Coordinates of C-alpha atoms in Angstrom, one line a residue:
Chain A
X1 CA 215.1 224.1 245.4
X2 CA 217.5 223.3 242.5
X3 CA 221.0 224.5 242.2
X4 CA 223.6 223.3 239.5
X5 CA 226.7 222.0 240.8
X6 CA 230.3 222.6 239.3
X7 CA 230.0 219.3 237.5
X8 CA 226.8 220.1 235.7
X9 CA 224.5 217.9 237.9
X10 CA 221.6 219.4 239.4
X11 CA 221.3 219.4 243.3
X12 CA 217.4 218.7 244.2
X13 CA 216.3 219.7 247.4
X14 CA 212.5 219.2 248.3
X15 CA 210.1 221.0 248.3
X16 CA 209.9 221.8 244.8
X17 CA 208.1 224.5 243.4
X18 CA 206.7 225.0 239.8
X19 CA 209.9 227.3 238.9
X20 CA 212.2 224.4 240.2
X21 CA 210.4 221.9 238.1
X22 CA 210.3 224.1 235.1
X23 CA 214.3 224.2 235.3
X24 CA 214.6 220.6 234.9
X25 CA 214.9 219.0 231.6
X26 CA 214.8 215.4 230.1
X27 CA 218.4 214.1 230.3
X28 CA 219.4 216.2 233.3
X29 CA 221.4 214.2 235.9
X30 CA 220.4 215.1 239.4
X31 CA 221.4 214.5 243.0
X32 CA 218.5 214.5 245.4
X33 CA 219.2 215.7 249.1
X34 CA 216.6 215.7 251.9
X35 CA 213.2 214.0 252.7
X36 CA 211.4 212.1 250.1
X37 CA 208.7 209.5 250.5
X38 CA 208.3 205.9 249.4
X39 CA 205.0 204.5 248.1
X40 CA 204.1 202.0 245.7
X41 CA 201.2 199.8 244.4
X42 CA 199.5 198.9 247.6
X43 CA 199.9 202.4 249.1
X44 CA 198.6 204.1 246.3
X45 CA 195.5 201.8 246.1
X46 CA 194.9 203.3 249.7
X47 CA 195.6 206.9 248.9
X48 CA 193.3 206.9 245.9
X49 CA 190.0 206.6 248.1
X50 CA 191.1 209.1 250.7
X51 CA 191.7 211.6 247.6
X52 CA 188.5 210.8 246.1
X53 CA 186.8 211.4 249.4
X54 CA 188.7 214.8 249.7
X55 CA 190.1 213.6 253.0
X56 CA 193.8 214.3 254.2
X57 CA 196.6 212.0 253.2
X58 CA 199.0 210.3 255.6
X59 CA 201.6 213.1 254.5
X60 CA 201.5 216.4 252.8
X61 CA 202.3 215.7 249.1
X62 CA 202.8 219.4 248.3
X63 CA 206.2 220.0 246.7
X64 CA 207.4 216.5 247.5
X65 CA 208.8 213.4 245.6
X66 CA 207.5 210.1 245.8
X67 CA 210.0 207.4 245.1
X68 CA 208.4 204.2 244.0
X69 CA 210.4 201.3 245.7
X70 CA 209.9 198.4 248.2
X71 CA 213.1 198.2 250.0
X72 CA 214.4 194.8 251.2
X73 CA 214.7 194.5 255.1
X74 CA 217.9 196.0 256.7
X75 CA 220.5 193.7 258.3
X76 CA 221.2 194.6 261.8
X77 CA 223.2 197.9 262.3
X78 CA 222.1 199.0 258.7
X79 CA 219.5 201.8 257.8
X80 CA 217.9 199.9 254.9
X81 CA 218.5 196.9 252.6
X82 CA 218.4 197.2 248.9
X83 CA 216.3 200.3 247.7
X84 CA 216.1 200.4 243.9
X85 CA 213.2 201.8 241.9
X86 CA 210.1 199.7 240.8
X87 CA 208.2 200.3 237.4
X88 CA 206.5 203.6 237.3
X89 CA 204.0 203.0 234.8
X90 CA 201.9 200.8 237.4
X91 CA 201.2 204.0 239.4
X92 CA 200.0 205.8 236.4
X93 CA 196.4 205.3 237.5
X94 CA 197.1 207.2 240.5
X95 CA 199.8 209.8 239.4
X96 CA 197.6 212.7 237.9
X97 CA 195.4 213.0 241.1
X98 CA 198.5 213.3 243.4
X99 CA 200.0 215.9 241.0
X100 CA 196.7 217.9 241.1
X101 CA 197.1 218.1 244.9
X102 CA 200.7 219.5 244.5
X103 CA 203.0 216.6 244.2
X104 CA 206.1 217.7 242.1
X105 CA 208.2 214.6 241.7
X106 CA 207.9 210.9 241.2
X107 CA 211.0 208.5 240.9
X108 CA 210.9 204.9 239.4
X109 CA 211.9 203.4 236.2
X110 CA 210.2 202.4 233.1
X111 CA 208.0 204.5 230.7
X112 CA 204.8 206.6 231.7
X113 CA 201.5 206.7 230.0
X114 CA 200.4 209.8 228.0
X115 CA 197.9 210.7 230.4
X116 CA 200.6 210.8 233.1
X117 CA 203.0 213.0 230.8
X118 CA 200.1 215.4 230.0
X119 CA 199.8 215.8 233.8
X120 CA 203.4 216.7 234.2
X121 CA 202.9 219.3 231.8
X122 CA 199.6 220.7 233.3
X123 CA 200.4 220.4 237.0
X124 CA 204.4 221.1 236.7
X125 CA 205.7 217.5 237.7
X126 CA 208.6 215.4 236.8
X127 CA 209.7 212.0 236.7
X128 CA 213.0 211.2 237.6
X129 CA 214.8 207.8 236.7
X130 CA 216.7 205.9 239.4
X131 CA 218.9 202.9 238.0
X132 CA 216.6 199.9 238.2
X133 CA 218.3 197.0 239.9
X134 CA 221.0 199.0 241.5
X135 CA 219.4 198.6 244.9
X136 CA 222.8 197.7 246.7
X137 CA 224.6 200.9 245.5
X138 CA 221.4 203.3 246.1
X139 CA 221.2 202.0 249.7
X140 CA 224.4 204.0 250.1
X141 CA 222.6 207.4 249.9
X142 CA 220.1 206.7 252.4
X143 CA 220.6 208.0 255.7
X144 CA 217.1 207.6 257.6
X145 CA 213.9 205.5 257.3
X146 CA 210.8 206.0 258.9
X147 CA 207.5 204.2 258.6
X148 CA 204.6 206.9 257.9
X149 CA 201.7 204.8 257.1
X150 CA 200.4 201.3 256.3
X151 CA 203.1 199.5 258.2
X152 CA 200.8 196.4 257.6
X153 CA 201.7 196.4 254.1
X154 CA 205.6 195.5 255.0
X155 CA 207.8 196.4 252.1
X156 CA 204.7 198.2 250.5
X157 CA 204.2 201.0 253.6
X158 CA 204.9 204.5 253.1
X159 CA 208.2 205.5 254.3
X160 CA 209.7 208.9 254.9
X161 CA 213.6 208.9 253.9
X162 CA 216.4 211.2 254.3
X163 CA 218.6 210.7 251.3
X164 CA 222.1 212.6 250.6
X165 CA 223.1 213.1 247.1
X166 CA 220.8 210.3 245.8
X167 CA 221.7 210.1 242.0
X168 CA 218.9 210.1 239.3
X169 CA 218.1 211.5 235.9
X170 CA 215.2 213.3 234.5
X171 CA 213.0 210.9 232.4
X172 CA 210.0 213.1 231.7
X173 CA 210.2 216.8 232.1
X174 CA 207.4 219.2 232.4
X175 CA 207.9 220.5 228.8
X176 CA 207.0 217.1 227.1
X177 CA 210.7 216.0 227.2
X178 CA 210.9 212.2 227.5
X179 CA 214.4 210.8 227.7
X180 CA 213.5 207.1 226.8
X181 CA 212.2 208.2 223.5
X182 CA 214.9 210.7 222.6
X183 CA 217.7 208.1 223.6
X184 CA 216.2 205.3 221.6
X185 CA 216.1 207.8 218.7
X186 CA 219.4 208.6 218.9
X187 CA 221.1 205.1 218.9
X188 CA 218.7 203.1 216.8
X189 CA 220.5 201.8 213.7
Chain B
X1 CA 217.9 153.5 245.6
X2 CA 219.7 156.4 247.0
X3 CA 217.6 158.2 249.8
X4 CA 217.8 162.1 250.4
X5 CA 216.5 163.7 253.2
X6 CA 214.1 166.7 253.0
X7 CA 216.4 168.6 255.5
X8 CA 219.2 168.3 253.0
X9 CA 216.9 169.7 250.1
X10 CA 215.8 172.4 252.4
X11 CA 219.2 173.6 253.4
X12 CA 220.3 173.5 250.0
X13 CA 217.4 175.7 248.5
X14 CA 218.0 178.0 251.7
X15 CA 222.0 178.4 250.4
X16 CA 220.8 178.8 246.6
X17 CA 218.2 181.7 247.6
X18 CA 220.5 183.7 249.6
X19 CA 223.6 183.3 247.4
X20 CA 221.6 184.0 244.1
X21 CA 220.2 187.4 245.7
X22 CA 223.6 188.6 247.0
X23 CA 225.8 188.2 243.9
X24 CA 225.5 187.6 240.2
X25 CA 227.0 184.5 238.6
X26 CA 230.2 185.0 236.5
X27 CA 228.5 184.8 233.3
X28 CA 226.6 188.0 234.1
X29 CA 229.5 189.7 235.3
X30 CA 231.4 189.1 232.1
X31 CA 228.5 190.2 230.2
X32 CA 228.9 193.6 231.7
X33 CA 232.3 193.8 230.9
X34 CA 231.8 192.7 227.1
X35 CA 229.2 195.3 226.7
X36 CA 231.5 198.1 228.2
X37 CA 233.7 197.3 225.3
X38 CA 231.1 197.8 222.8
X39 CA 228.6 200.5 224.1
X40 CA 228.7 203.9 222.5
X41 CA 226.3 206.0 224.9
X42 CA 227.8 207.7 227.8
X43 CA 224.7 207.4 229.5
X44 CA 224.7 203.6 228.7
X45 CA 228.3 203.1 229.8
X46 CA 227.6 204.9 233.0
X47 CA 224.8 202.6 233.8
X48 CA 226.6 199.5 233.1
X49 CA 229.5 200.8 235.5
X50 CA 227.2 201.2 238.1
X51 CA 225.6 197.8 237.7
X52 CA 229.0 196.3 238.0
X53 CA 229.7 198.3 241.3
X54 CA 226.4 197.4 242.5
X55 CA 227.2 193.5 241.9
X56 CA 230.5 193.8 243.9
X57 CA 228.9 195.8 246.7
X58 CA 226.0 193.5 247.1
X59 CA 228.4 190.5 247.2
X60 CA 230.8 192.2 249.9
X61 CA 228.0 193.8 252.0
X62 CA 225.8 190.6 251.9
X63 CA 222.6 192.7 250.8
X64 CA 220.7 191.9 247.7
X65 CA 221.7 193.0 244.4
X66 CA 218.1 194.1 243.6
X67 CA 215.6 195.1 246.1
X68 CA 212.9 192.8 244.3
X69 CA 214.4 189.5 245.4
X70 CA 212.0 187.8 243.0
X71 CA 209.9 185.0 243.0
X72 CA 211.6 181.7 243.6
X73 CA 211.3 179.6 240.5
X74 CA 212.6 176.1 240.9
X75 CA 213.3 173.5 238.5
X76 CA 214.1 169.8 240.0
X77 CA 215.6 167.2 237.8
X78 CA 214.9 164.1 240.2
X79 CA 216.9 161.0 239.6
X80 CA 214.3 158.2 239.4
X81 CA 216.7 155.9 241.8
X82 CA 216.4 158.8 244.4
X83 CA 213.8 158.2 247.4
X84 CA 213.0 161.4 249.1
X85 CA 212.8 160.9 253.0
X86 CA 211.5 162.7 255.7
X87 CA 208.5 164.5 254.1
X88 CA 207.2 166.0 250.9
X89 CA 209.7 167.3 248.3
X90 CA 207.6 170.5 247.6
X91 CA 207.3 171.2 251.3
X92 CA 211.1 171.0 251.7
X93 CA 211.8 173.4 248.8
X94 CA 209.1 175.8 250.3
X95 CA 211.0 175.3 253.7
X96 CA 214.1 176.3 252.2
X97 CA 212.6 179.3 250.6
X98 CA 211.1 180.6 253.8
X99 CA 214.5 180.1 255.8
X100 CA 216.3 181.8 253.2
X101 CA 214.3 185.0 252.6
X102 CA 214.0 185.4 256.4
X103 CA 217.3 184.6 257.5
X104 CA 219.1 186.4 254.5
X105 CA 217.1 189.7 254.9
X106 CA 215.6 189.2 251.6
X107 CA 212.3 190.9 250.6
X108 CA 209.1 189.2 250.8
X109 CA 207.2 189.7 247.7
X110 CA 204.6 187.2 247.3
X111 CA 200.9 187.7 247.9
X112 CA 198.9 184.7 248.9
X113 CA 196.1 185.3 246.6
X114 CA 195.9 187.5 243.4
X115 CA 192.8 189.0 244.7
X116 CA 193.1 189.7 248.5
X117 CA 196.8 190.6 247.9
X118 CA 198.1 189.6 251.6
X119 CA 201.8 189.1 251.7
X120 CA 202.8 185.6 252.7
X121 CA 205.8 187.4 254.6
X122 CA 208.4 184.7 253.8
X123 CA 208.5 184.8 250.0
X124 CA 206.7 181.4 249.8
X125 CA 205.3 179.7 247.9
X126 CA 207.8 178.9 245.2
X127 CA 206.8 178.0 241.6
X128 CA 208.0 174.3 241.2
X129 CA 208.7 172.3 238.1
X130 CA 209.7 168.7 238.4
X131 CA 211.0 166.4 235.9
X132 CA 212.0 162.7 236.6
X133 CA 215.2 161.6 234.9
X134 CA 217.5 158.7 234.8
X135 CA 219.8 158.3 237.7
X136 CA 220.5 158.6 241.5
X137 CA 220.9 162.5 241.9
X138 CA 218.7 165.4 242.4
X139 CA 219.6 168.7 240.5
X140 CA 217.9 171.8 242.2
X141 CA 218.0 174.9 239.8
X142 CA 216.6 178.1 241.3
X143 CA 216.0 181.5 239.7
X144 CA 215.1 184.5 241.7
X145 CA 212.7 186.2 239.1
X146 CA 212.0 189.7 239.5
X147 CA 208.4 191.1 238.8
X148 CA 209.0 194.0 236.5
X149 CA 210.5 191.9 233.9
X150 CA 208.4 189.1 234.3
X151 CA 205.4 191.2 233.7
X152 CA 206.9 191.8 230.2
X153 CA 206.8 188.1 229.3
X154 CA 204.6 187.3 226.5
X155 CA 203.1 184.3 224.7
X156 CA 201.7 184.3 221.1
X157 CA 200.4 181.4 219.1
X158 CA 201.9 181.9 215.4
X159 CA 200.4 179.8 212.4
X160 CA 203.0 177.5 210.8
X161 CA 202.9 179.6 207.7
X162 CA 204.5 182.7 209.7
X163 CA 207.3 180.3 210.2
X164 CA 211.1 181.4 211.6
X165 CA 210.4 185.0 210.2
X166 CA 207.2 185.1 212.5
X167 CA 209.2 183.9 215.4
X168 CA 212.1 186.5 215.0
X169 CA 209.4 189.4 214.8
X170 CA 207.6 188.4 217.7
X171 CA 210.9 188.1 220.1
X172 CA 211.9 191.5 218.8
X173 CA 208.3 192.8 219.4
X174 CA 208.6 191.7 223.0
X175 CA 211.8 193.3 223.5
X176 CA 210.6 196.5 222.0
X177 CA 207.5 196.9 224.2
X178 CA 209.3 195.5 227.2
X179 CA 211.5 198.8 226.6
X180 CA 212.9 200.5 229.6
X181 CA 210.2 198.8 232.0
X182 CA 212.2 195.7 232.1
X183 CA 215.6 197.0 233.4
X184 CA 217.7 196.4 230.3
X185 CA 220.2 194.9 229.4
X186 CA 218.0 191.9 229.3
X187 CA 218.0 188.4 228.3
X188 CA 215.0 186.7 226.4
X189 CA 214.4 183.1 227.4
X190 CA 212.4 181.8 224.5
X191 CA 210.3 178.6 224.0
X192 CA 209.1 177.4 220.5
X193 CA 206.8 174.7 220.0
X194 CA 205.1 172.2 222.3
X195 CA 201.8 173.6 223.4
X196 CA 200.6 176.8 225.4
X197 CA 202.1 175.9 228.6
X198 CA 205.2 173.9 227.3
X199 CA 206.3 176.8 225.3
X200 CA 206.1 179.1 228.7
X201 CA 208.0 176.4 230.5
X202 CA 210.9 176.2 228.0
X203 CA 211.1 179.9 228.0
X204 CA 211.9 179.8 231.6
X205 CA 214.2 176.8 231.2
X206 CA 216.3 178.4 228.5
X207 CA 217.5 181.0 231.1
X208 CA 219.5 178.4 232.7
X209 CA 221.9 178.3 230.0
X210 CA 225.2 180.0 230.6
X211 CA 225.0 183.5 229.1
X212 CA 227.7 183.8 226.3
X213 CA 227.7 180.3 225.5
X214 CA 226.4 179.0 222.2
X215 CA 223.2 177.0 221.6
X216 CA 224.2 173.6 221.0
X217 CA 222.0 173.5 218.0
X218 CA 223.7 175.4 215.2
X219 CA 220.6 176.5 213.5
X220 CA 219.2 177.8 216.8
X221 CA 222.4 179.5 217.6
X222 CA 222.4 181.3 214.5
X223 CA 218.8 182.5 215.0
X224 CA 219.7 183.4 218.5
X225 CA 222.5 185.6 217.2
X226 CA 220.7 187.3 214.4
X227 CA 217.8 188.2 216.8
X228 CA 220.4 189.6 219.5
X229 CA 222.1 191.8 216.8
X230 CA 218.8 192.9 215.5
X231 CA 217.7 193.6 219.4
X232 CA 221.1 195.6 220.1
X233 CA 220.1 197.9 217.0
X234 CA 216.7 199.0 218.6
X235 CA 218.7 201.7 220.5
X236 CA 216.9 201.1 223.8
X237 CA 220.0 200.7 225.6
X238 CA 221.0 200.2 229.4
X239 CA 217.9 201.2 231.6
X240 CA 216.4 202.4 228.3
X241 CA 218.8 205.6 228.3
X242 CA 219.5 205.1 224.6
X243 CA 222.5 202.8 223.7
X244 CA 223.8 199.6 221.9
X245 CA 223.2 197.1 224.9
X246 CA 219.4 196.2 225.0
X247 CA 220.1 192.6 225.3
X248 CA 222.7 190.2 226.8
X249 CA 221.4 187.3 225.2
X250 CA 218.6 185.4 223.4
X251 CA 218.3 181.9 224.8
X252 CA 216.0 179.6 222.8
X253 CA 214.5 175.9 223.4
X254 CA 212.3 174.0 221.1
X255 CA 210.1 171.0 221.3
X256 CA 208.0 169.1 218.8
X257 CA 204.5 170.8 218.1
X258 CA 201.0 169.9 216.3
X259 CA 200.6 170.4 212.8
X260 CA 198.6 173.5 213.2
X261 CA 200.7 175.2 215.8
X262 CA 203.7 177.5 216.3
X263 CA 203.5 178.7 219.9
X264 CA 206.1 181.1 221.1
X265 CA 206.6 182.3 224.7
X266 CA 209.4 185.0 225.5
X267 CA 210.2 185.1 229.2
X268 CA 212.0 188.5 230.0
X269 CA 214.7 188.5 232.2
X270 CA 216.4 191.6 233.6
X271 CA 219.9 192.4 234.1
X272 CA 219.4 191.2 237.9
X273 CA 219.6 187.5 236.3
X274 CA 220.0 185.6 239.6
X275 CA 220.3 181.8 238.8
X276 CA 222.1 179.1 240.8
X277 CA 222.1 175.3 240.9
X278 CA 223.4 172.4 243.0
X279 CA 223.4 168.7 242.5
X280 CA 222.8 166.5 245.6

């Protein structure tokens, strides 16, 4: 579900529908509340063979958001350590197949390939940018963390995290919008 | 001959690893403030403000500035009148890394083999570079080098005919292609000259110069300032959202080279430029 708050920021609550995704435009600021899932390089490497074999994944990706992150360990008494985004482009190889299964959102930092941008348009998906390096600040928006699968991967395990008002921005929308290209064009001198 | 025990070295490395990851050095914080004075983009200023807030929070809460607590790159300047006792110097450095990353709740990001990719669990081993220098002290410099920006570092062998113009274009090409992936505002460490491996090493070593200080070589300083100005007119901006602050600095180190060669290595460093040093 997506609503617009009084300050113009879009409140994003998974699961998301096609209509939800269509309402997002590159450059929109968002706050995400609810459950999202973490997965990065090694976890994606394990998901792909399952997808290719038509087997179920460790969690139902339909309508969900995957956050590309590998958090640092939590200090005693803390929910999580530092939890900023990793480079989304490294997951490009895997993303179209996940979007085809119904994944709606991906979140990371850095540019995506043209095939992934095309897949956002074809399957109605979106790429959110979280601020890279700001892992300490972002940890303040995480309420709960549980490991869903691949615990042996350590920081790369798939985690279910509950977030509240997690701040992000839309980088790539399902209409072909790309904040990185638009921003660079606007400020190049 | 002065003796330094390996336990003192391990303790020093442990402390450097933890402190580097929990806080940015003052040179970086000053760079955020300078950029806030010139950045035109509202999104860019917002990012810079959050990065400042992130640095303060990380330091007060003792949690890492960035969840990627990096590959420990360690430069040692070992006085030739120092005798290391109690074991191997490399083992002592790695013991410091192991203790620092485990006890400091820092992320283990290193895999034991590029092919089987099993995490070593304690962020060891470090990448260690040693120089023997005159004197009876040991200087330990560590950098917690993030992977996202490191992946955007590049090397190119230019021809001598391409000259200084070719070097400028190549540095700018590296920054342009790194774009938002490398978490700008970034710093480019540049090694020019030497050989293939020497240039790469210089590009890392160059990052230890305090940000905002001029290159001691006037001609290199002018070159750095020109390339920095051009980098900041690319429009990439903080986080790549568009803006005037794409780079905080260009740091160049040179070395003599062969009559046939003009090697140029560019290490890309993100705004989580965690560097710290101590002299024993």
